[in-house]
Coordinates of C-alpha atoms in Angstrom, one line a residue:
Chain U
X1062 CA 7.8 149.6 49.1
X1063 CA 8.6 148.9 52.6
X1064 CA 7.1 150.4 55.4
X1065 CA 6.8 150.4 59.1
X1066 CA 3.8 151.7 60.9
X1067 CA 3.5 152.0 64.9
X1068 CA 1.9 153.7 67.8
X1069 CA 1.7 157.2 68.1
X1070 CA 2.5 158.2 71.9
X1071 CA 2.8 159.9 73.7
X1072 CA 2.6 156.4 76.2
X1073 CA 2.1 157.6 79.7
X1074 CA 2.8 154.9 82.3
X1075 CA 3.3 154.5 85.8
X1076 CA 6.3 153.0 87.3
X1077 CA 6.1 149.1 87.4
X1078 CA 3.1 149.2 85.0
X1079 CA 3.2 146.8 81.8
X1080 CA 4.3 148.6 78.8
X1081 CA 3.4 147.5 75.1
X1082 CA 4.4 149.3 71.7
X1083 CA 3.0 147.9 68.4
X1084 CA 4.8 148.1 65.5
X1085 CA 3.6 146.4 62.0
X1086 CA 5.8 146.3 58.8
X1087 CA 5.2 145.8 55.3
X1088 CA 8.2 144.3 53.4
X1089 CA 9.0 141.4 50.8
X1090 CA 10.7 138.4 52.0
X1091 CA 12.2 137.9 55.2
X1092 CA 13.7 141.4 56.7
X1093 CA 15.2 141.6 60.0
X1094 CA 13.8 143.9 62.4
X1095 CA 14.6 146.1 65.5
X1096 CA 14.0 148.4 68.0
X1097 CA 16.1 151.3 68.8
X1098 CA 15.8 153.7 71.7
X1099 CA 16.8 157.8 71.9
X1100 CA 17.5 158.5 75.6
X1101 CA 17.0 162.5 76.3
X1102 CA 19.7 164.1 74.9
X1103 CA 21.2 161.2 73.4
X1104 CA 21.7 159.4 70.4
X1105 CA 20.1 156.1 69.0
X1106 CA 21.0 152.9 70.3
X1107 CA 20.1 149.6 69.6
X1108 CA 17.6 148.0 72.1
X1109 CA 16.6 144.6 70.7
X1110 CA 16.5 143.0 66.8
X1111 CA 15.4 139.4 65.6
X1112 CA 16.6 138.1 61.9
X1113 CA 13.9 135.5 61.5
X1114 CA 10.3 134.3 62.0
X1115 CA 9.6 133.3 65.4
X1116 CA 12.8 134.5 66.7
X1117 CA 12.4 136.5 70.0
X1118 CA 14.8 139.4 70.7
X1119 CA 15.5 140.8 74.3
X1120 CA 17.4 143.0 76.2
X1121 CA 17.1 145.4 79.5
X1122 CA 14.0 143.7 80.7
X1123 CA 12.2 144.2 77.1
X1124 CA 11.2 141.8 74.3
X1125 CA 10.1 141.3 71.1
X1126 CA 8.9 138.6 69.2
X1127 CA 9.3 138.2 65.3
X1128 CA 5.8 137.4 63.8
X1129 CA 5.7 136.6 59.9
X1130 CA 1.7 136.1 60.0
X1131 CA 0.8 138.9 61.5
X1132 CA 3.7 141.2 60.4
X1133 CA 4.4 142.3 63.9
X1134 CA 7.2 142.9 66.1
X1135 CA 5.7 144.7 69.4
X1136 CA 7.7 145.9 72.1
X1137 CA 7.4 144.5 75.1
X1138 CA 8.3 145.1 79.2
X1139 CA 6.9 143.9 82.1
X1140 CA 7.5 146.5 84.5
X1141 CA 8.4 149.6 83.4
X1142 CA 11.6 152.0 85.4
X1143 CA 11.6 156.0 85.4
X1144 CA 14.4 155.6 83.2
X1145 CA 12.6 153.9 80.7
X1146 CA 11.5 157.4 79.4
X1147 CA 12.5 157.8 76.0
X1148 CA 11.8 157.5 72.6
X1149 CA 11.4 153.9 70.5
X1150 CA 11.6 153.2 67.5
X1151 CA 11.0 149.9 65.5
X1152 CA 13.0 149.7 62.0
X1153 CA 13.4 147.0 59.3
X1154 CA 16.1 145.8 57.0
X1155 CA 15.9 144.1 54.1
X1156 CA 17.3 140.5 54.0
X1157 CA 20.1 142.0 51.6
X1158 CA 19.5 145.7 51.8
X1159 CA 21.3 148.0 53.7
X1160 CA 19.3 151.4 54.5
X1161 CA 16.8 150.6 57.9
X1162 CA 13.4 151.6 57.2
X1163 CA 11.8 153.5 60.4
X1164 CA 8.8 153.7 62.0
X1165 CA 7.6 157.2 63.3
X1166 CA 8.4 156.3 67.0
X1167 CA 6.5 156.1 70.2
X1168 CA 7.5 158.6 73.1
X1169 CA 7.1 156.7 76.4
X1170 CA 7.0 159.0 79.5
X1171 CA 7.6 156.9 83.0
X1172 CA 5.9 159.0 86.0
X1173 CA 7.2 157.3 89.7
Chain Q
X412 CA 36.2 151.1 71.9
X413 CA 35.3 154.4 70.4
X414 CA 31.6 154.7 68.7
X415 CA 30.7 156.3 65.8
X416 CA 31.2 160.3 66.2
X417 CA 29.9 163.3 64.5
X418 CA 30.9 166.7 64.1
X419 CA 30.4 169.6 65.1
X420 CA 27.3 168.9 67.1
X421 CA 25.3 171.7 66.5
X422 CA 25.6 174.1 63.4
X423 CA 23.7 177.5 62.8
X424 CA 24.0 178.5 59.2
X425 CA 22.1 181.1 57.2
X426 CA 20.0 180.1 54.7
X427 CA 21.9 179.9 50.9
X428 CA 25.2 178.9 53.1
X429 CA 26.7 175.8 51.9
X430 CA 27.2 173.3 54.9
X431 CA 29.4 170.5 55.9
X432 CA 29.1 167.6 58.1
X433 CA 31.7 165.1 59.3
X434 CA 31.1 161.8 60.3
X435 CA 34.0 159.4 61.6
X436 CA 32.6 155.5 62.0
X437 CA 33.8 152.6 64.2
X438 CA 37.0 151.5 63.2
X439 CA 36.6 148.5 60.7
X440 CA 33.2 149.1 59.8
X441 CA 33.1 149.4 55.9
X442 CA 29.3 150.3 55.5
X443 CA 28.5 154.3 56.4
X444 CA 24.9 155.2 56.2
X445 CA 23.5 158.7 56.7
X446 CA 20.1 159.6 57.9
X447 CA 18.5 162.9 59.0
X448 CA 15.6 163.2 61.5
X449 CA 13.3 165.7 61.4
X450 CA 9.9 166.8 63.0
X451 CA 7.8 166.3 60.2
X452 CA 9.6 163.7 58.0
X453 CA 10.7 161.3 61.3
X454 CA 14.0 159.0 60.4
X455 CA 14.9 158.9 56.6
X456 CA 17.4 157.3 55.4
X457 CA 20.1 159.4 52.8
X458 CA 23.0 157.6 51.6
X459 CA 24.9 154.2 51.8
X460 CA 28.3 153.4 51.6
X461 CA 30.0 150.6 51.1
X462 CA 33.9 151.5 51.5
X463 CA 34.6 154.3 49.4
X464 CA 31.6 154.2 47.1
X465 CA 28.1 154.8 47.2
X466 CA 25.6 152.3 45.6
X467 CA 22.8 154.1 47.5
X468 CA 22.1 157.5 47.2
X469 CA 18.3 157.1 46.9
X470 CA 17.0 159.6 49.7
X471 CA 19.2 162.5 49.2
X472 CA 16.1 164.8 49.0
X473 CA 17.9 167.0 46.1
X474 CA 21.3 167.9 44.2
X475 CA 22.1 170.2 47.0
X476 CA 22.8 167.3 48.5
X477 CA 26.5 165.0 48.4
X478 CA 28.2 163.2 50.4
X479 CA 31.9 161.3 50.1
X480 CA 33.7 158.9 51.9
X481 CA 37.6 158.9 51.8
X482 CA 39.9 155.9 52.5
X483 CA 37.4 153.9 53.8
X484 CA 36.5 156.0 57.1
X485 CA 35.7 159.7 57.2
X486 CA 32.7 160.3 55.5
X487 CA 31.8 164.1 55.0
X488 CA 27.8 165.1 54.2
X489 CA 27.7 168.6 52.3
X490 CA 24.6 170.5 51.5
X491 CA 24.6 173.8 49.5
X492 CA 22.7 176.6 49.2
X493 CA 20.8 175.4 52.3
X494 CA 17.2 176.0 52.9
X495 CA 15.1 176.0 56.2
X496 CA 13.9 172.8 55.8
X497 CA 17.1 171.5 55.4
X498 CA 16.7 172.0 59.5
X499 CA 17.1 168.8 61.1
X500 CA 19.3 166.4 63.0
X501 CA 21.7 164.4 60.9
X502 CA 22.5 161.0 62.2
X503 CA 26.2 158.9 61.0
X504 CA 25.7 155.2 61.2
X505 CA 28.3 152.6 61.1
X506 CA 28.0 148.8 60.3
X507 CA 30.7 145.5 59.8
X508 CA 29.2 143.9 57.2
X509 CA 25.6 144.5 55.8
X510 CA 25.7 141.2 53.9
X511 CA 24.6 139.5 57.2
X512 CA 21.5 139.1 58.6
X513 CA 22.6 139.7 62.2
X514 CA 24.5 143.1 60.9
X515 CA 23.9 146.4 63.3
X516 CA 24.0 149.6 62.5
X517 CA 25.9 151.4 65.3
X518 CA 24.7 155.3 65.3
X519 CA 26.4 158.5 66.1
X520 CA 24.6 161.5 68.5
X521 CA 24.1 163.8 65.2
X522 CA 24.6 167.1 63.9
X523 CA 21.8 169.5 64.4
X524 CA 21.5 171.9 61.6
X525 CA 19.4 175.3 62.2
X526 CA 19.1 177.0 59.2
X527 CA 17.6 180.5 59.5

């Protein structure tokens, strides 16, 4: 079946520091994937997604870039904020499914 | 415009109490998908609909769980006789059009259910 697998956390960063979450999947054909972020206190929202191979997704200073070979899509931001604290999660959908398969999530603190 | 919203927010409930959870998606959105989160399970996905019907009820975890959709919007989630793992936060998610590629589901803040 399909799964996605990605780092535990917690991730403890420094302001402006690089940040990097991995996230692998295992899926037939071509699913499209995404990250989603939970805020504290809030709900899930949709941070970043890419439908095919090679296709790069970004938004709010992160990115992510579709790769078929390796099975990846790893979260990426140069220069992490305070307010970048939250918790990420990295999903897939199947070409012509409908239920999003999630990874466990990564909690990313952000110390000034 | 006005997300997806859930309600009540937070519900305390005794265990063998039946339970019910509303969920109201984005206007026009035909596809409804529940999902509960939960400490040791993480994000599972429930049910699907598609309008009124459901051609995915895969990950309801038991028959004490249903769910139904009326005229194409309000979507109720009912579980009966609950049980203290049933405790977790139930998440509403909306979508235009799940046949495309690009489609987004659009999520509501949740329910959380205590059951004691």
């Amino acid at each position: 079946g399909n799964s996605v697998t990605q780092m535990e956390g917690p991730v403890t960063l420094s302001e402006e520091a690089f940040l990097t979450i991995n996230c692998t999947y295992t899926a037939t054909g071509y699913p499209s994937l995404f990250w989603y972020v939970q805020y504290p206190g809030e709900g899930l929202q949709l941070l970043l997604k890419a439908t095919k191979a090679d296709d790069k997704g970004s938004n709010k200073g992160f990115e992510a870039t579709y790769r078929k070979e390796t099975t990846s899509f790893h979260l990426e931001k140069g220069s992490v904020q305070v307010s970048d604290s939250a918790v990420y999660f990295c999903a897939l959908r199947k070409a012509a499914g409908n239920k999003l398969t999630f990874g466990g999530g990564t909690r990313v603190l952000v110390k000034p | 415009g006005a997300g997806v919203s859930q309600s009540p927010s937070n519900k305390v409930t005794e265990k063998g109490k039946d339970v019910e959870l509303r969920c109201d998606p984005i206007s026009g959105h035909t596809a409804l998908y529940w999902y509960r989160q939960s400490l040791g399970q993480g994000l599972e996905f429930l049910i699907y609909f598609q309008g009124n019907s459901a051609p995915d009820k895969s990950g309801l975890p038991s028959d004490r769980f249903s769910a139904e959709r009326t005229g194409g919007s309000v979507s109720t989630l009912t579980i009966q006789r609950t049980q203290q793992e049933d405790s977790a936060v139930y998440l509403c998610a909306s979508s235009l059009d799940r046949s495309t590629p690009t489609d987004t589901q659009y999520f509501g803040p949740g329910t959380r259910l205590t059951v004691l």
